Structures are given as C-alpha cells and as structure tokens.
Amino acid sequence: MGVTDGQPMPSPLDYEFCARTDVGRVRSNNEDAVAVCADARLIVVADGMGGYNAGEVASAMAVQIIEQELGAWLMAAGQAVDVTLIRETLTACVDRANAEILNAALDRPEYAGMGTTLVAGVFARDRLLLGHIGDSRGYLLRDKRLRRITRDHTWLQEQVDSGLMTLQHARHSGMRNLLTRALGVDPQVRLEINEFTVQADDLFLFCTDGLTDRMNDQDLEVLLRDPSALPLLAERLLQQANALGGRDNTSVILARTSVAAGMVGR
C-alpha cells in the first residue's frame, strides 16, 4: 500500500456520480437495478432476465450483494488499498452473488432460469477496475471522443470477432440480445475484469441495453459532449431512449472526474 508519513496518499482526483433508471414505454416492470456508493467509489448496474418478474429479483440480488459486501470492504480498506486486492474481492463478491441467484432459482420454480447482466466498477485513486458480464456496457468520453470499454458477451459479438459477420449485419440482426454469459445461470461465472487509467475531466457512462439498443455510439458521443450537470445528462439519455421507442428498461450511471481540490497547484 502506498502511504506518506503513515497516512494514505490523497486521491489526485475527485469523483461525481449520478444514477438513473426508467421503466420505459412498453414494459410494465423494471428489471434493471443500479447502485452508487460514492464514498467507496463503487458503481453497479444490472439488467435482469427471466419470467414472472424473476429478472428484477436477479438484478436486485446482484446489486444488493455487491453494493453491501464490496462497498463495506472498500470503506474499511481505504483509498490506499492495492488494486490486486480490489480485483480479488470483486471476484469473490461476484461469485457470491452468482451462487445466491442460482440457489434462489433452484429453490423456487417461479425463479427458474433467471439471471442478470452485470457491470461493477471501482475507482481507486486514478484507476478504474471494471468487471462485467453480459451486454450491459461501459463507455469513456475523453477529449470529446467516446470509447467503449466493455466487450459484449453475446453470440453476435462472437460472430463479429471471428469474422463471420460484419458490424453492419450485427446491428440489424434479430439475435443481438442472445447472451453468452450471465450471472446466476451457471455454477461457475466468467467475470471479465479490465483496468483503466483515469484522468481529470473524464466522463464515464455505464448502462443497460435499453439505452444502447436505441442509441448508437455516435449519437451517445454527441449527447455526452454536453458539459451539463450529470443529473441533466442522465435525464436526457433516458428521454432519448424513450423518444426512440422505449421498448426496454433503461438505466445509466455517469461518473465525472476533476482534479482534487487539495491537488490543485501542485
């Protein structure tokens, strides 16, 4: 752990967060779940699936377990904790959530087949540790350029990666939501974890496919370039998804960085 005179090193960045979720214009219930633990710099997004409202059970379980367990651990560990330990703890919490969802599905017939996507991110000083499963996404807007920082775990993405299908064909395919990974479906979960450097004035978007099925990356980039306050940006994203049909639940978390007050002038 990095320390100075026995005290944790101050973070070079300040973080601002905003989370919003909307049922959309077609669905009667919201199977998305989101959480932000600002003090722990933890974000969680989940998009549930399953009949008889079981999808909202799976997503709520995933978010609650990770928010409570990982959030509490991060608060106790402090900002100086090593990223390797965060990775190990994130993995353990996701494994626990996977087992809890799977057991609930086995115990109750009405929950059979339920599962959820997941995006779970931890901002540690000037790093982002991001784990994901499924087709909920993460994006980074830096210097007015938007970059997707997650890879969809879908059959279509695998076809594109292997050269069997073009991106153009994939965008218009009726199988775009066929997942190859989900939380709570198999005893062993395959969590993909990536690490990113974070800079001042970065803007991160974490979202469910209710947004990205309606808006392409180019349109997202245009909207996110607006320097408005995060709550206004989040509402505009939801409004645009609904204006384009609102066929699914839509959830977004925005995170914006700035130079920490104590670091200015150093």
Coordinates of C-alpha atoms in Angstrom, one line a residue:
M1 CA 0.0 0.0 0.0
G2 CA 1.3 3.5 -0.8
V3 CA 1.5 5.7 2.2
T4 CA 3.1 9.0 3.1
D5 CA 4.2 9.7 6.7
G6 CA 1.9 6.8 7.8
Q7 CA -1.2 8.3 6.1
P8 CA -2.9 7.1 3.0
M9 CA -1.9 9.1 -0.1
P10 CA -4.6 11.5 -1.1
S11 CA -6.5 10.8 -4.3
P12 CA -5.4 13.0 -7.2
L13 CA -9.0 13.1 -8.5
D14 CA -12.5 14.0 -7.2
Y15 CA -15.4 11.9 -8.5
E16 CA -19.0 12.9 -9.1
F17 CA -21.7 10.3 -9.7
C18 CA -25.3 10.2 -10.9
A19 CA -27.6 7.1 -11.3
R20 CA -31.0 7.0 -13.0
T21 CA -33.3 4.2 -14.1
D22 CA -36.6 4.2 -16.1
V23 CA -39.1 1.5 -16.9
G24 CA -39.5 2.7 -20.5
R25 CA -42.7 3.0 -22.6
V26 CA -43.5 -0.7 -23.1
R27 CA -42.6 -2.8 -20.1
S28 CA -44.8 -2.9 -17.0
N29 CA -42.0 -3.6 -14.6
N30 CA -38.3 -2.6 -14.3
E31 CA -35.9 -5.5 -14.3
D32 CA -32.8 -3.1 -14.2
A33 CA -31.1 -2.3 -10.9
V34 CA -28.4 0.3 -10.2
A35 CA -26.4 1.5 -7.2
V36 CA -23.7 4.0 -6.5
C37 CA -21.7 4.0 -3.3
A38 CA -20.0 7.4 -3.7
D39 CA -17.8 7.1 -0.6
A40 CA -16.4 3.8 -1.8
R41 CA -16.4 5.0 -5.4
L42 CA -18.3 1.9 -6.4
I43 CA -20.9 1.6 -9.2
V44 CA -23.1 -1.3 -10.1
V45 CA -25.5 -1.9 -13.0
A46 CA -27.6 -5.0 -13.6
D47 CA -30.2 -6.0 -16.2
G48 CA -32.2 -9.0 -15.2
M49 CA -33.9 -11.6 -17.3
G50 CA -36.5 -14.3 -16.5
G51 CA -40.2 -14.8 -16.5
Y52 CA -42.8 -13.9 -13.8
N53 CA -40.7 -10.8 -12.8
A54 CA -37.8 -13.0 -11.9
G55 CA -35.4 -10.8 -13.8
E56 CA -35.9 -8.0 -11.3
V57 CA -35.2 -10.4 -8.5
A58 CA -31.9 -11.4 -10.0
S59 CA -30.7 -7.9 -10.8
A60 CA -31.7 -6.7 -7.3
M61 CA -29.9 -9.5 -5.6
A62 CA -26.7 -8.9 -7.6
V63 CA -26.7 -5.2 -7.0
Q64 CA -27.5 -5.6 -3.3
I65 CA -24.9 -8.2 -2.6
I66 CA -22.1 -6.4 -4.4
E67 CA -23.1 -3.0 -3.0
Q68 CA -23.2 -4.2 0.5
E69 CA -20.3 -6.6 0.6
L70 CA -17.8 -4.9 -1.7
G71 CA -18.9 -1.4 -0.6
A72 CA -18.3 -2.3 3.1
W73 CA -14.9 -3.8 2.3
L74 CA -13.8 -0.8 0.2
M75 CA -14.8 1.6 3.0
A76 CA -12.8 -0.4 5.5
A77 CA -9.8 -0.8 3.3
G78 CA -9.5 2.9 2.4
Q79 CA -8.1 4.6 -0.7
A80 CA -4.6 3.2 -0.4
V81 CA -5.7 -0.4 -1.0
D82 CA -3.9 -2.3 -3.7
V83 CA -5.7 -2.8 -6.9
T84 CA -4.9 -6.5 -6.9
L85 CA -6.8 -6.9 -3.6
I86 CA -9.8 -5.0 -5.1
R87 CA -9.8 -7.4 -8.1
E88 CA -9.8 -10.4 -5.8
T89 CA -12.5 -9.0 -3.6
L90 CA -14.7 -8.0 -6.5
T91 CA -14.3 -11.5 -8.0
A92 CA -15.3 -13.1 -4.6
C93 CA -18.4 -10.9 -4.3
V94 CA -19.5 -11.7 -7.8
D95 CA -19.0 -15.4 -7.1
R96 CA -21.2 -15.0 -4.0
A97 CA -23.9 -13.2 -6.0
N98 CA -23.8 -15.8 -8.7
A99 CA -24.3 -18.6 -6.1
E100 CA -27.1 -16.8 -4.3
I101 CA -29.0 -16.1 -7.6
L102 CA -28.5 -19.7 -8.8
N103 CA -29.6 -21.2 -5.5
A104 CA -32.8 -19.0 -5.4
A105 CA -33.6 -20.1 -9.0
L106 CA -33.2 -23.8 -8.0
D107 CA -35.3 -23.4 -4.8
R108 CA -38.3 -21.6 -6.3
P109 CA -39.9 -22.7 -9.5
E110 CA -41.1 -19.2 -10.4
Y111 CA -37.4 -18.1 -10.4
A112 CA -36.2 -20.9 -12.7
G113 CA -34.0 -19.6 -15.5
M114 CA -33.5 -16.1 -14.0
G115 CA -30.2 -14.3 -14.4
T116 CA -28.7 -10.9 -14.9
T117 CA -26.0 -8.9 -16.7
L118 CA -23.6 -7.0 -14.5
V119 CA -21.3 -4.1 -14.6
A120 CA -19.3 -3.4 -11.4
G121 CA -16.7 -0.7 -11.3
V122 CA -14.4 0.6 -8.6
F123 CA -12.5 3.9 -8.9
A124 CA -9.3 3.6 -6.9
R125 CA -7.3 6.9 -7.0
D126 CA -6.5 7.3 -10.7
R127 CA -7.5 3.8 -11.8
L128 CA -10.8 2.1 -12.7
L129 CA -11.2 -1.6 -12.1
L130 CA -14.2 -2.7 -14.2
G131 CA -15.8 -6.1 -14.1
H132 CA -18.7 -7.1 -16.5
I133 CA -20.8 -10.0 -17.6
G134 CA -23.3 -9.8 -20.4
D135 CA -24.2 -6.9 -22.7
S136 CA -24.5 -4.0 -20.2
R137 CA -21.8 -1.6 -21.2
G138 CA -19.2 0.9 -20.0
Y139 CA -18.0 3.9 -22.0
L140 CA -15.3 6.6 -21.6
L141 CA -15.6 10.1 -23.0
R142 CA -12.1 11.7 -23.1
D143 CA -11.1 14.7 -25.1
K144 CA -14.6 14.7 -26.7
R145 CA -14.1 11.2 -28.0
L146 CA -16.3 8.3 -26.9
R147 CA -14.7 4.8 -26.5
R148 CA -16.5 1.6 -25.4
I149 CA -14.5 0.0 -22.6
T150 CA -16.5 -3.3 -22.4
R151 CA -17.0 -6.0 -24.9
D152 CA -20.5 -7.5 -25.2
H153 CA -20.7 -11.2 -24.1
T154 CA -23.2 -12.0 -26.9
W155 CA -23.4 -14.5 -29.7
L156 CA -23.4 -11.6 -32.2
Q157 CA -20.2 -10.2 -30.8
E158 CA -18.5 -13.6 -31.1
Q159 CA -19.6 -13.8 -34.7
V160 CA -18.1 -10.3 -35.4
D161 CA -14.9 -11.1 -33.5
S162 CA -14.4 -14.3 -35.6
G163 CA -15.0 -12.5 -38.9
L164 CA -18.3 -14.4 -39.6
M165 CA -20.4 -11.3 -39.5
T166 CA -19.9 -7.6 -40.2
L167 CA -20.8 -4.9 -37.7
Q168 CA -23.4 -3.6 -40.1
H169 CA -25.1 -7.0 -40.3
A170 CA -24.9 -7.4 -36.5
R171 CA -26.6 -4.1 -35.9
H172 CA -29.7 -5.3 -37.8
S173 CA -29.8 -8.8 -36.5
G174 CA -32.7 -10.1 -34.6
M175 CA -30.3 -12.0 -32.3
R176 CA -28.5 -9.1 -30.8
N177 CA -29.5 -9.9 -27.2
L178 CA -28.5 -13.5 -27.2
L179 CA -26.1 -13.6 -24.2
T180 CA -23.1 -16.0 -23.9
R181 CA -22.5 -15.1 -20.3
A182 CA -24.9 -14.1 -17.5
L183 CA -24.8 -14.0 -13.7
G184 CA -26.8 -16.7 -11.9
V185 CA -27.1 -19.1 -14.7
D186 CA -24.2 -21.5 -14.3
P187 CA -22.3 -22.6 -11.2
Q188 CA -19.1 -21.0 -12.5
V189 CA -19.3 -17.4 -13.6
R190 CA -16.9 -15.9 -16.1
L191 CA -16.3 -12.3 -14.9
E192 CA -14.2 -10.2 -17.3
I193 CA -12.2 -7.6 -15.5
N194 CA -10.2 -4.8 -17.1
E195 CA -8.2 -1.9 -15.6
F196 CA -8.1 1.6 -17.0
T197 CA -6.2 4.8 -16.2
V198 CA -8.4 7.7 -15.2
Q199 CA -7.7 11.3 -15.9
A200 CA -9.2 14.6 -14.9
D201 CA -12.3 15.6 -17.0
D202 CA -13.1 12.0 -17.9
L203 CA -16.7 11.1 -18.2
F204 CA -17.8 7.5 -17.8
L205 CA -21.1 6.0 -18.8
F206 CA -22.3 2.7 -17.5
C207 CA -25.7 1.5 -18.9
T208 CA -28.1 -1.3 -19.8
D209 CA -29.0 -2.2 -23.3
G210 CA -32.3 -0.3 -23.1
L211 CA -30.1 2.7 -24.0
T212 CA -27.6 1.1 -26.4
D213 CA -30.3 -0.7 -28.4
R214 CA -31.9 2.7 -29.1
M215 CA -28.8 4.9 -29.5
N216 CA -25.6 4.1 -31.4
D217 CA -22.2 5.1 -30.1
Q218 CA -22.0 8.2 -32.4
D219 CA -25.2 9.6 -31.0
L220 CA -24.1 8.9 -27.5
E221 CA -20.9 10.8 -28.1
V222 CA -22.8 13.8 -29.3
L223 CA -25.0 13.9 -26.2
L224 CA -22.2 13.2 -23.7
R225 CA -20.1 16.0 -25.1
D226 CA -22.5 18.4 -23.5
P227 CA -20.9 19.8 -20.3
S228 CA -24.2 20.0 -18.4
A229 CA -24.6 18.7 -14.9
L230 CA -24.7 14.9 -14.6
P231 CA -28.4 14.7 -13.5
L232 CA -29.4 16.7 -16.6
L233 CA -27.3 14.5 -18.8
A234 CA -28.7 11.3 -17.3
E235 CA -32.3 12.5 -17.8
R236 CA -31.5 13.4 -21.4
L237 CA -30.2 9.9 -22.0
L238 CA -33.4 8.3 -20.6
Q239 CA -35.6 10.8 -22.5
Q240 CA -33.9 10.0 -25.8
A241 CA -34.2 6.2 -25.3
N242 CA -37.9 6.7 -24.6
A243 CA -38.3 9.0 -27.6
L244 CA -36.8 6.3 -29.8
G245 CA -39.4 3.8 -28.6
G246 CA -38.5 3.0 -25.0
R247 CA -39.0 -0.7 -25.7
D248 CA -36.9 -1.8 -22.7
N249 CA -36.0 -0.6 -19.3
T250 CA -33.1 1.9 -19.4
S251 CA -30.5 2.5 -16.7
V252 CA -27.5 4.8 -16.6
I253 CA -24.7 5.7 -14.2
L254 CA -22.5 8.7 -15.0
A255 CA -19.2 9.4 -13.3
R256 CA -17.2 12.6 -14.0
T257 CA -13.7 13.3 -12.7
S258 CA -11.9 16.5 -11.8
V259 CA -8.6 17.5 -10.2
A260 CA -8.9 17.0 -6.4
A261 CA -9.1 20.3 -4.6
G262 CA -6.0 19.5 -2.5
M263 CA -4.0 18.7 -5.6
V264 CA -4.6 22.0 -7.5
G265 CA -1.4 23.9 -8.0
R266 CA 0.9 21.0 -7.0

